[in-house]
Amino acid sequence: MEDSPQSDPTTTAEGATGVVVIDAGGFAQPYLRALTNLARVRVIGFLDLSNANGDAAGATVDLRSTDPRIATEWDGVDAFVHCGRLAGDPESVAVVAASGKPLFVDSRAGRRRADAQTVRTCIEAGEIGRVVFARFAAGGEHFAWQQQAHVLDMLGWWIGEEPDTVYAQRNHDHESVTVRYVDGATAVCDISSAGPSYREVALIGESASMSLTWADHSSVLLSNGAAPQYLHGSPPLDAVLDAWLDDVRTGTAPIIDASELEAAVALDGAIELSFASGQAAKVKAPQDDGSRA
């Protein structure tokens, strides 16, 4: 399929926020369902290296392109939502980010959680000192790659250092990713589809430790040496997107720094390489040779 024409002023209903979905493959389906259920939102286009992905996602749009430079010039586009792996199409993410349009990056969604922000605040306040070890463990459920990306981004955000190497392993019911950081800190994400259902996080700092235990998807118990407290957990995806799109409408949506995106792409690529090779992989900044597959 050829790229859609640049201009189509009738694509966005009056008053609706026009959204383009980046990477409209299978992982986009929950995002497309959430977006189409929101008031004042219209998905007007797909930006994807494979135009067939839009069909696989089961959604109808007016505009499609494999070229991010075309997509950023479509009429009626207010924001972009990235649903796939950052390393899958780093050029599209970089071009969209450079355009100044608000960009929702799937792997950064965890940072908007109330529990994640509370932990970050505790760490910044020095309650446990510099974080030297962080581990997320879950069992009894299937985690798509995107959910693991959320976890690894969240752990790295709490640690606050640059990743250096990645070692990723998987078998039929277990996946483990270990990230070592330049300052010596370590983050581990262990996911198992076998056994009882649970989710927990352990953080070890230079002066104290902290843990989180999920009672369910909406309630998290935080223990950090003081009186345990219950936090709000993960809101539904449509609520996360709705809150972000409200920020888009008011002009307060946070801008993702280009260097942060590059680092996220590099980490994503290193994890993929380690899974494929069975060996540790160095986290390297992507090299742009100016070509596009």
PDB file of C-alpha atoms in Angstrom:
ATOM      1  CA  MET A   1       0.000   0.000   0.000  1.00  0.00           C
ATOM      2  CA  GLU A   2       1.262   3.461  -0.883  1.00  0.00           C
ATOM      3  CA  ASP A   3       1.576   6.181   1.727  1.00  0.00           C
ATOM      4  CA  SER A   4      -1.617   8.141   2.241  1.00  0.00           C
ATOM      5  CA  PRO A   5      -1.760  11.726   0.969  1.00  0.00           C
ATOM      6  CA  GLN A   6      -0.413  14.388   3.292  1.00  0.00           C
ATOM      7  CA  SER A   7      -3.539  16.480   3.677  1.00  0.00           C
ATOM      8  CA  ASP A   8      -7.060  15.466   4.565  1.00  0.00           C
ATOM      9  CA  PRO A   9      -8.806  18.155   6.611  1.00  0.00           C
ATOM     10  CA  THR A  10     -11.892  15.996   7.186  1.00  0.00           C
ATOM     11  CA  THR A  11     -10.120  13.218   9.085  1.00  0.00           C
ATOM     12  CA  THR A  12     -10.608  14.657  12.574  1.00  0.00           C
ATOM     13  CA  ALA A  13     -14.026  15.411  13.973  1.00  0.00           C
ATOM     14  CA  GLU A  14     -14.419  18.910  15.349  1.00  0.00           C
ATOM     15  CA  GLY A  15     -13.123  19.099  18.900  1.00  0.00           C
ATOM     16  CA  ALA A  16     -11.537  15.641  18.868  1.00  0.00           C
ATOM     17  CA  THR A  17      -7.864  15.082  19.602  1.00  0.00           C
ATOM     18  CA  GLY A  18      -6.212  13.500  16.560  1.00  0.00           C
ATOM     19  CA  VAL A  19      -3.887  10.613  17.402  1.00  0.00           C
ATOM     20  CA  VAL A  20      -1.484   8.649  15.219  1.00  0.00           C
ATOM     21  CA  VAL A  21      -0.455   5.194  16.450  1.00  0.00           C
ATOM     22  CA  ILE A  22       3.173   4.186  15.897  1.00  0.00           C
ATOM     23  CA  ASP A  23       3.717   0.437  15.402  1.00  0.00           C
ATOM     24  CA  ALA A  24       0.197  -0.821  14.784  1.00  0.00           C
ATOM     25  CA  GLY A  25       0.949  -4.528  15.163  1.00  0.00           C
ATOM     26  CA  GLY A  26      -0.490  -6.973  17.648  1.00  0.00           C
ATOM     27  CA  PHE A  27       0.784  -5.104  20.717  1.00  0.00           C
ATOM     28  CA  ALA A  28      -1.240  -2.067  19.616  1.00  0.00           C
ATOM     29  CA  GLN A  29      -4.595  -3.782  20.012  1.00  0.00           C
ATOM     30  CA  PRO A  30      -5.216  -2.867  23.690  1.00  0.00           C
ATOM     31  CA  TYR A  31      -4.152   0.710  22.938  1.00  0.00           C
ATOM     32  CA  LEU A  32      -6.465   0.941  19.947  1.00  0.00           C
ATOM     33  CA  ARG A  33      -9.362  -0.400  21.998  1.00  0.00           C
ATOM     34  CA  ALA A  34      -8.663   2.109  24.759  1.00  0.00           C
ATOM     35  CA  LEU A  35      -8.293   5.050  22.373  1.00  0.00           C
ATOM     36  CA  THR A  36     -11.442   4.279  20.424  1.00  0.00           C
ATOM     37  CA  ASN A  37     -13.416   4.100  23.674  1.00  0.00           C
ATOM     38  CA  LEU A  38     -12.319   7.550  24.819  1.00  0.00           C
ATOM     39  CA  ALA A  39     -14.435  10.622  24.206  1.00  0.00           C
ATOM     40  CA  ARG A  40     -12.874  13.503  22.235  1.00  0.00           C
ATOM     41  CA  VAL A  41     -10.292  11.210  20.628  1.00  0.00           C
ATOM     42  CA  ARG A  42      -9.952   9.923  17.103  1.00  0.00           C
ATOM     43  CA  VAL A  43      -7.253   7.621  15.776  1.00  0.00           C
ATOM     44  CA  ILE A  44      -6.610   9.126  12.362  1.00  0.00           C
ATOM     45  CA  GLY A  45      -3.521   7.256  11.194  1.00  0.00           C
ATOM     46  CA  PHE A  46      -0.932   4.506  11.528  1.00  0.00           C
ATOM     47  CA  LEU A  47       2.817   5.022  11.273  1.00  0.00           C
ATOM     48  CA  ASP A  48       4.360   1.605  10.794  1.00  0.00           C
ATOM     49  CA  LEU A  49       7.147  -0.029   8.799  1.00  0.00           C
ATOM     50  CA  SER A  50       4.539  -2.538   7.601  1.00  0.00           C
ATOM     51  CA  ASN A  51       1.265  -1.094   6.355  1.00  0.00           C
ATOM     52  CA  ALA A  52      -0.268  -4.558   6.811  1.00  0.00           C
ATOM     53  CA  ASN A  53       0.064  -4.172  10.574  1.00  0.00           C
ATOM     54  CA  GLY A  54      -2.809  -1.730  10.615  1.00  0.00           C
ATOM     55  CA  ASP A  55      -5.063  -4.386   9.118  1.00  0.00           C
ATOM     56  CA  ALA A  56      -3.861  -6.962  11.642  1.00  0.00           C
ATOM     57  CA  ALA A  57      -4.753  -4.599  14.479  1.00  0.00           C
ATOM     58  CA  GLY A  58      -8.349  -4.588  13.273  1.00  0.00           C
ATOM     59  CA  ALA A  59      -8.800  -0.818  13.161  1.00  0.00           C
ATOM     60  CA  THR A  60      -9.943   1.508  10.384  1.00  0.00           C
ATOM     61  CA  VAL A  61      -8.038   4.741   9.803  1.00  0.00           C
ATOM     62  CA  ASP A  62      -7.913   7.351   7.076  1.00  0.00           C
ATOM     63  CA  LEU A  63      -4.150   7.766   6.892  1.00  0.00           C
ATOM     64  CA  ARG A  64      -1.226   5.343   6.778  1.00  0.00           C
ATOM     65  CA  SER A  65       2.469   5.778   6.201  1.00  0.00           C
ATOM     66  CA  THR A  66       5.791   4.048   6.666  1.00  0.00           C
ATOM     67  CA  ASP A  67       7.560   7.442   6.681  1.00  0.00           C
ATOM     68  CA  PRO A  68       7.535   9.468   9.924  1.00  0.00           C
ATOM     69  CA  ARG A  69       8.257  12.690   8.035  1.00  0.00           C
ATOM     70  CA  ILE A  70       4.985  12.322   6.152  1.00  0.00           C
ATOM     71  CA  ALA A  71       3.027  11.374   9.267  1.00  0.00           C
ATOM     72  CA  THR A  72       4.166  14.428  11.232  1.00  0.00           C
ATOM     73  CA  GLU A  73       2.787  16.658   8.446  1.00  0.00           C
ATOM     74  CA  TRP A  74      -0.715  15.158   8.324  1.00  0.00           C
ATOM     75  CA  ASP A  75      -3.490  17.635   9.043  1.00  0.00           C
ATOM     76  CA  GLY A  76      -5.291  17.231  12.338  1.00  0.00           C
ATOM     77  CA  VAL A  77      -2.537  15.332  14.156  1.00  0.00           C
ATOM     78  CA  ASP A  78      -2.239  16.440  17.781  1.00  0.00           C
ATOM     79  CA  ALA A  79      -0.259  13.561  19.297  1.00  0.00           C
ATOM     80  CA  PHE A  80       1.436  10.219  18.685  1.00  0.00           C
ATOM     81  CA  VAL A  81       1.124   7.020  20.715  1.00  0.00           C
ATOM     82  CA  HIS A  82       3.931   4.476  20.395  1.00  0.00           C
ATOM     83  CA  CYS A  83       2.842   0.897  21.124  1.00  0.00           C
ATOM     84  CA  GLY A  84       5.688  -1.383  20.113  1.00  0.00           C
ATOM     85  CA  ARG A  85       9.327  -1.992  20.881  1.00  0.00           C
ATOM     86  CA  LEU A  86      11.450   1.109  20.596  1.00  0.00           C
ATOM     87  CA  ALA A  87      14.271  -0.799  18.888  1.00  0.00           C
ATOM     88  CA  GLY A  88      11.837  -1.995  16.224  1.00  0.00           C
ATOM     89  CA  ASP A  89      11.683   1.395  14.500  1.00  0.00           C
ATOM     90  CA  PRO A  90      13.948   3.913  16.268  1.00  0.00           C
ATOM     91  CA  GLU A  91      13.906   6.362  13.350  1.00  0.00           C
ATOM     92  CA  SER A  92      10.151   6.910  13.542  1.00  0.00           C
ATOM     93  CA  VAL A  93      10.337   7.558  17.273  1.00  0.00           C
ATOM     94  CA  ALA A  94      13.247   9.979  16.858  1.00  0.00           C
ATOM     95  CA  VAL A  95      11.634  11.917  13.999  1.00  0.00           C
ATOM     96  CA  VAL A  96       8.312  12.247  15.818  1.00  0.00           C
ATOM     97  CA  ALA A  97      10.025  13.377  19.011  1.00  0.00           C
ATOM     98  CA  ALA A  98      12.034  15.970  17.078  1.00  0.00           C
ATOM     99  CA  SER A  99       8.852  17.307  15.461  1.00  0.00           C
ATOM    100  CA  GLY A 100       7.647  18.706  18.768  1.00  0.00           C
ATOM    101  CA  LYS A 101       4.403  16.714  18.717  1.00  0.00           C
ATOM    102  CA  PRO A 102       3.509  15.106  22.068  1.00  0.00           C
ATOM    103  CA  LEU A 103       4.637  11.472  22.105  1.00  0.00           C
ATOM    104  CA  PHE A 104       3.374   8.755  24.438  1.00  0.00           C
ATOM    105  CA  VAL A 105       5.976   5.992  24.680  1.00  0.00           C
ATOM    106  CA  ASP A 106       4.575   2.673  25.834  1.00  0.00           C
ATOM    107  CA  SER A 107       7.635   1.627  27.807  1.00  0.00           C
ATOM    108  CA  ARG A 108       7.508   4.884  29.806  1.00  0.00           C
ATOM    109  CA  ALA A 109       3.907   4.373  30.932  1.00  0.00           C
ATOM    110  CA  GLY A 110       5.004   2.893  34.260  1.00  0.00           C
ATOM    111  CA  ARG A 111       6.418   6.233  35.360  1.00  0.00           C
ATOM    112  CA  ARG A 112       2.909   7.699  35.457  1.00  0.00           C
ATOM    113  CA  ARG A 113       1.793   5.190  38.098  1.00  0.00           C
ATOM    114  CA  ALA A 114       1.153   6.620  41.554  1.00  0.00           C
ATOM    115  CA  ASP A 115       3.097   3.825  43.258  1.00  0.00           C
ATOM    116  CA  ALA A 116       6.130   4.312  41.002  1.00  0.00           C
ATOM    117  CA  GLN A 117       6.143   8.049  41.670  1.00  0.00           C
ATOM    118  CA  THR A 118       5.873   7.503  45.427  1.00  0.00           C
ATOM    119  CA  VAL A 119       8.890   5.202  45.399  1.00  0.00           C
ATOM    120  CA  ARG A 120      10.845   7.703  43.319  1.00  0.00           C
ATOM    121  CA  THR A 121       9.991  10.445  45.838  1.00  0.00           C
ATOM    122  CA  CYS A 122      11.183   8.260  48.735  1.00  0.00           C
ATOM    123  CA  ILE A 123      14.466   7.546  46.950  1.00  0.00           C
ATOM    124  CA  GLU A 124      15.040  11.198  46.079  1.00  0.00           C
ATOM    125  CA  ALA A 125      14.412  12.068  49.730  1.00  0.00           C
ATOM    126  CA  GLY A 126      17.292   9.771  50.677  1.00  0.00           C
ATOM    127  CA  GLU A 127      15.189   7.298  52.649  1.00  0.00           C
ATOM    128  CA  ILE A 128      17.232   4.265  51.560  1.00  0.00           C
ATOM    129  CA  GLY A 129      20.344   5.931  50.159  1.00  0.00           C
ATOM    130  CA  ARG A 130      21.681   5.212  46.682  1.00  0.00           C
ATOM    131  CA  VAL A 131      19.902   2.213  45.183  1.00  0.00           C
ATOM    132  CA  VAL A 132      22.377  -0.599  44.528  1.00  0.00           C
ATOM    133  CA  PHE A 133      19.953  -3.444  43.736  1.00  0.00           C
ATOM    134  CA  ALA A 134      16.390  -3.556  42.400  1.00  0.00           C
ATOM    135  CA  ARG A 135      14.386  -6.677  41.577  1.00  0.00           C
ATOM    136  CA  PHE A 136      10.897  -7.154  40.204  1.00  0.00           C
ATOM    137  CA  ALA A 137       9.472 -10.672  40.361  1.00  0.00           C
ATOM    138  CA  ALA A 138       6.122 -11.950  39.177  1.00  0.00           C
ATOM    139  CA  GLY A 139       4.566 -15.353  38.717  1.00  0.00           C
ATOM    140  CA  GLY A 140       1.416 -17.093  37.658  1.00  0.00           C
ATOM    141  CA  GLU A 141       0.672 -14.838  34.704  1.00  0.00           C
ATOM    142  CA  HIS A 142       1.880 -14.004  31.216  1.00  0.00           C
ATOM    143  CA  PHE A 143       3.774 -10.747  30.719  1.00  0.00           C
ATOM    144  CA  ALA A 144       3.986  -9.385  27.202  1.00  0.00           C
ATOM    145  CA  TRP A 145       7.311  -7.804  26.259  1.00  0.00           C
ATOM    146  CA  GLN A 146       5.780  -4.343  26.680  1.00  0.00           C
ATOM    147  CA  GLN A 147       4.974  -5.019  30.333  1.00  0.00           C
ATOM    148  CA  GLN A 148       8.531  -6.160  30.967  1.00  0.00           C
ATOM    149  CA  ALA A 149       9.782  -3.002  29.262  1.00  0.00           C
ATOM    150  CA  HIS A 150       7.646  -0.983  31.689  1.00  0.00           C
ATOM    151  CA  VAL A 151       9.246  -2.795  34.612  1.00  0.00           C
ATOM    152  CA  LEU A 152      12.828  -2.378  33.396  1.00  0.00           C
ATOM    153  CA  ASP A 153      12.285   1.297  32.646  1.00  0.00           C
ATOM    154  CA  MET A 154      10.759   1.802  36.098  1.00  0.00           C
ATOM    155  CA  LEU A 155      13.631   0.021  37.878  1.00  0.00           C
ATOM    156  CA  GLY A 156      16.171   2.043  35.916  1.00  0.00           C
ATOM    157  CA  TRP A 157      14.297   5.260  36.718  1.00  0.00           C
ATOM    158  CA  TRP A 158      14.530   4.455  40.424  1.00  0.00           C
ATOM    159  CA  ILE A 159      18.241   3.586  40.172  1.00  0.00           C
ATOM    160  CA  GLY A 160      18.947   6.769  38.241  1.00  0.00           C
ATOM    161  CA  GLU A 161      22.085   5.629  36.415  1.00  0.00           C
ATOM    162  CA  GLU A 162      23.050   4.663  32.863  1.00  0.00           C
ATOM    163  CA  PRO A 163      22.770   0.950  31.924  1.00  0.00           C
ATOM    164  CA  ASP A 164      25.991  -0.743  30.858  1.00  0.00           C
ATOM    165  CA  THR A 165      25.303  -4.425  30.075  1.00  0.00           C
ATOM    166  CA  VAL A 166      22.288  -6.719  29.774  1.00  0.00           C
ATOM    167  CA  TYR A 167      21.982 -10.475  30.216  1.00  0.00           C
ATOM    168  CA  ALA A 168      18.618 -11.956  29.202  1.00  0.00           C
ATOM    169  CA  GLN A 169      17.489 -15.594  29.426  1.00  0.00           C
ATOM    170  CA  ARG A 170      14.249 -17.426  28.683  1.00  0.00           C
ATOM    171  CA  ASN A 171      12.795 -20.902  28.679  1.00  0.00           C
ATOM    172  CA  HIS A 172       9.253 -22.119  28.108  1.00  0.00           C
ATOM    173  CA  ASP A 173       7.777 -20.558  31.282  1.00  0.00           C
ATOM    174  CA  HIS A 174      10.405 -18.167  32.647  1.00  0.00           C
ATOM    175  CA  GLU A 175      12.215 -15.032  31.503  1.00  0.00           C
ATOM    176  CA  SER A 176      14.910 -13.150  33.362  1.00  0.00           C
ATOM    177  CA  VAL A 177      16.665  -9.922  32.430  1.00  0.00           C
ATOM    178  CA  THR A 178      19.596  -8.556  34.435  1.00  0.00           C
ATOM    179  CA  VAL A 179      20.804  -5.010  33.780  1.00  0.00           C
ATOM    180  CA  ARG A 180      24.083  -3.763  35.223  1.00  0.00           C
ATOM    181  CA  TYR A 181      24.645  -0.030  35.462  1.00  0.00           C
ATOM    182  CA  VAL A 182      27.794   2.012  35.089  1.00  0.00           C
ATOM    183  CA  ASP A 183      27.950   2.785  38.821  1.00  0.00           C
ATOM    184  CA  GLY A 184      27.714  -0.910  39.753  1.00  0.00           C
ATOM    185  CA  ALA A 185      23.991  -1.083  40.548  1.00  0.00           C
ATOM    186  CA  THR A 186      21.962  -4.056  39.308  1.00  0.00           C
ATOM    187  CA  ALA A 187      18.321  -4.422  38.238  1.00  0.00           C
ATOM    188  CA  VAL A 188      16.621  -7.789  37.716  1.00  0.00           C
ATOM    189  CA  CYS A 189      13.253  -8.565  36.148  1.00  0.00           C
ATOM    190  CA  ASP A 190      12.093 -12.160  36.725  1.00  0.00           C
ATOM    191  CA  ILE A 191       8.836 -13.273  35.113  1.00  0.00           C
ATOM    192  CA  SER A 192       7.356 -16.758  35.365  1.00  0.00           C
ATOM    193  CA  SER A 193       4.050 -17.990  33.990  1.00  0.00           C
ATOM    194  CA  ALA A 194       4.141 -21.001  36.338  1.00  0.00           C
ATOM    195  CA  GLY A 195       3.294 -21.224  40.024  1.00  0.00           C
ATOM    196  CA  PRO A 196       1.072 -19.000  42.181  1.00  0.00           C
ATOM    197  CA  SER A 197       0.182 -15.478  41.101  1.00  0.00           C
ATOM    198  CA  TYR A 198       2.226 -12.725  42.740  1.00  0.00           C
ATOM    199  CA  ARG A 199       4.072  -9.473  42.076  1.00  0.00           C
ATOM    200  CA  GLU A 200       6.727  -7.913  44.263  1.00  0.00           C
ATOM    201  CA  VAL A 201       9.625  -5.475  44.181  1.00  0.00           C
ATOM    202  CA  ALA A 202      12.687  -5.362  46.416  1.00  0.00           C
ATOM    203  CA  LEU A 203      14.963  -2.328  46.522  1.00  0.00           C
ATOM    204  CA  ILE A 204      18.246  -2.323  48.437  1.00  0.00           C
ATOM    205  CA  GLY A 205      19.937   0.974  49.111  1.00  0.00           C
ATOM    206  CA  GLU A 206      23.230   1.841  50.749  1.00  0.00           C
ATOM    207  CA  SER A 207      21.476   2.678  54.026  1.00  0.00           C
ATOM    208  CA  ALA A 208      18.126   0.822  54.017  1.00  0.00           C
ATOM    209  CA  SER A 209      15.762  -1.278  51.935  1.00  0.00           C
ATOM    210  CA  MET A 210      12.231  -1.010  50.596  1.00  0.00           C
ATOM    211  CA  SER A 211       9.696  -3.475  49.237  1.00  0.00           C
ATOM    212  CA  LEU A 212       6.407  -3.400  47.381  1.00  0.00           C
ATOM    213  CA  THR A 213       3.885  -6.217  47.315  1.00  0.00           C
ATOM    214  CA  TRP A 214       0.885  -6.120  45.004  1.00  0.00           C
ATOM    215  CA  ALA A 215      -2.294  -7.179  46.803  1.00  0.00           C
ATOM    216  CA  ASP A 216      -4.086  -6.875  43.465  1.00  0.00           C
ATOM    217  CA  HIS A 217      -3.714  -4.740  40.343  1.00  0.00           C
ATOM    218  CA  SER A 218      -5.030  -1.630  42.107  1.00  0.00           C
ATOM    219  CA  SER A 219      -3.445  -1.892  45.571  1.00  0.00           C
ATOM    220  CA  VAL A 220       0.232  -1.993  46.502  1.00  0.00           C
ATOM    221  CA  LEU A 221       1.742  -2.379  49.976  1.00  0.00           C
ATOM    222  CA  LEU A 222       4.875  -0.271  50.493  1.00  0.00           C
ATOM    223  CA  SER A 223       7.233  -1.243  53.322  1.00  0.00           C
ATOM    224  CA  ASN A 224      10.258   0.943  53.949  1.00  0.00           C
ATOM    225  CA  GLY A 225      10.995   0.677  57.648  1.00  0.00           C
ATOM    226  CA  ALA A 226       8.159   2.976  58.629  1.00  0.00           C
ATOM    227  CA  ALA A 227       4.502   2.043  59.013  1.00  0.00           C
ATOM    228  CA  PRO A 228       3.427   0.063  55.930  1.00  0.00           C
ATOM    229  CA  GLN A 229       1.162   2.001  53.593  1.00  0.00           C
ATOM    230  CA  TYR A 230      -1.155   1.075  50.770  1.00  0.00           C
ATOM    231  CA  LEU A 231      -0.686   2.890  47.468  1.00  0.00           C
ATOM    232  CA  HIS A 232      -2.782   3.128  44.350  1.00  0.00           C
ATOM    233  CA  GLY A 233      -1.493   0.651  41.797  1.00  0.00           C
ATOM    234  CA  SER A 234      -1.889   0.426  38.069  1.00  0.00           C
ATOM    235  CA  PRO A 235      -4.843   2.361  36.616  1.00  0.00           C
ATOM    236  CA  PRO A 236      -6.620   0.976  33.542  1.00  0.00           C
ATOM    237  CA  LEU A 237      -4.927   1.756  30.246  1.00  0.00           C
ATOM    238  CA  ASP A 238      -7.780   3.985  29.080  1.00  0.00           C
ATOM    239  CA  ALA A 239      -7.399   6.080  32.252  1.00  0.00           C
ATOM    240  CA  VAL A 240      -3.645   6.437  31.675  1.00  0.00           C
ATOM    241  CA  LEU A 241      -4.174   7.542  28.073  1.00  0.00           C
ATOM    242  CA  ASP A 242      -7.071   9.835  28.992  1.00  0.00           C
ATOM    243  CA  ALA A 243      -4.965  11.650  31.589  1.00  0.00           C
ATOM    244  CA  TRP A 244      -2.081  12.041  29.131  1.00  0.00           C
ATOM    245  CA  LEU A 245      -4.393  13.321  26.387  1.00  0.00           C
ATOM    246  CA  ASP A 246      -5.817  15.871  28.826  1.00  0.00           C
ATOM    247  CA  ASP A 247      -2.225  17.097  29.227  1.00  0.00           C
ATOM    248  CA  VAL A 248      -1.921  17.222  25.427  1.00  0.00           C
ATOM    249  CA  ARG A 249      -5.044  19.406  25.195  1.00  0.00           C
ATOM    250  CA  THR A 250      -3.772  21.822  27.840  1.00  0.00           C
ATOM    251  CA  GLY A 251      -0.254  21.937  26.421  1.00  0.00           C
ATOM    252  CA  THR A 252       1.285  20.399  29.546  1.00  0.00           C
ATOM    253  CA  ALA A 253       2.209  16.953  28.194  1.00  0.00           C
ATOM    254  CA  PRO A 254       5.848  16.277  29.145  1.00  0.00           C
ATOM    255  CA  ILE A 255       8.344  16.360  26.291  1.00  0.00           C
ATOM    256  CA  ILE A 256      10.547  13.278  26.061  1.00  0.00           C
ATOM    257  CA  ASP A 257      14.183  14.265  25.795  1.00  0.00           C
ATOM    258  CA  ALA A 258      15.964  12.942  22.703  1.00  0.00           C
ATOM    259  CA  SER A 259      18.827  11.540  24.772  1.00  0.00           C
ATOM    260  CA  GLU A 260      16.350   9.623  26.969  1.00  0.00           C
ATOM    261  CA  LEU A 261      14.744   8.118  23.889  1.00  0.00           C
ATOM    262  CA  GLU A 262      18.118   7.118  22.483  1.00  0.00           C
ATOM    263  CA  ALA A 263      19.037   5.446  25.765  1.00  0.00           C
ATOM    264  CA  ALA A 264      15.708   3.572  25.845  1.00  0.00           C
ATOM    265  CA  VAL A 265      16.207   2.375  22.265  1.00  0.00           C
ATOM    266  CA  ALA A 266      19.728   1.203  23.111  1.00  0.00           C
ATOM    267  CA  LEU A 267      18.538  -0.755  26.162  1.00  0.00           C
ATOM    268  CA  ASP A 268      15.689  -2.320  24.208  1.00  0.00           C
ATOM    269  CA  GLY A 269      18.082  -3.377  21.462  1.00  0.00           C
ATOM    270  CA  ALA A 270      20.578  -4.855  23.932  1.00  0.00           C
ATOM    271  CA  ILE A 271      17.868  -6.946  25.587  1.00  0.00           C
ATOM    272  CA  GLU A 272      16.741  -8.291  22.218  1.00  0.00           C
ATOM    273  CA  LEU A 273      20.338  -9.108  21.264  1.00  0.00           C
ATOM    274  CA  SER A 274      20.999 -10.891  24.550  1.00  0.00           C
ATOM    275  CA  PHE A 275      17.851 -13.000  24.256  1.00  0.00           C
ATOM    276  CA  ALA A 276      18.865 -13.977  20.717  1.00  0.00           C
ATOM    277  CA  SER A 277      22.522 -14.729  21.464  1.00  0.00           C
ATOM    278  CA  GLY A 278      22.248 -16.138  24.978  1.00  0.00           C
ATOM    279  CA  GLN A 279      25.150 -13.900  25.979  1.00  0.00           C
ATOM    280  CA  ALA A 280      25.536 -10.587  27.749  1.00  0.00           C
ATOM    281  CA  ALA A 281      25.132  -7.561  25.477  1.00  0.00           C
ATOM    282  CA  LYS A 282      26.621  -4.106  25.779  1.00  0.00           C
ATOM    283  CA  VAL A 283      24.137  -1.235  25.830  1.00  0.00           C
ATOM    284  CA  LYS A 284      25.219   0.975  22.938  1.00  0.00           C
ATOM    285  CA  ALA A 285      23.700   4.070  21.393  1.00  0.00           C
ATOM    286  CA  PRO A 286      22.096   3.250  18.015  1.00  0.00           C
ATOM    287  CA  GLN A 287      24.056   4.187  14.930  1.00  0.00           C
ATOM    288  CA  ASP A 288      22.072   6.077  12.312  1.00  0.00           C
ATOM    289  CA  ASP A 289      23.469   5.579   8.829  1.00  0.00           C
ATOM    290  CA  GLY A 290      20.684   7.620   7.254  1.00  0.00           C
ATOM    291  CA  SER A 291      19.032   4.621   5.622  1.00  0.00           C
ATOM    292  CA  ARG A 292      15.574   3.200   6.151  1.00  0.00           C
ATOM    293  CA  ALA A 293      14.571  -0.378   5.449  1.00  0.00           C
TER     294      ALA A 293
END
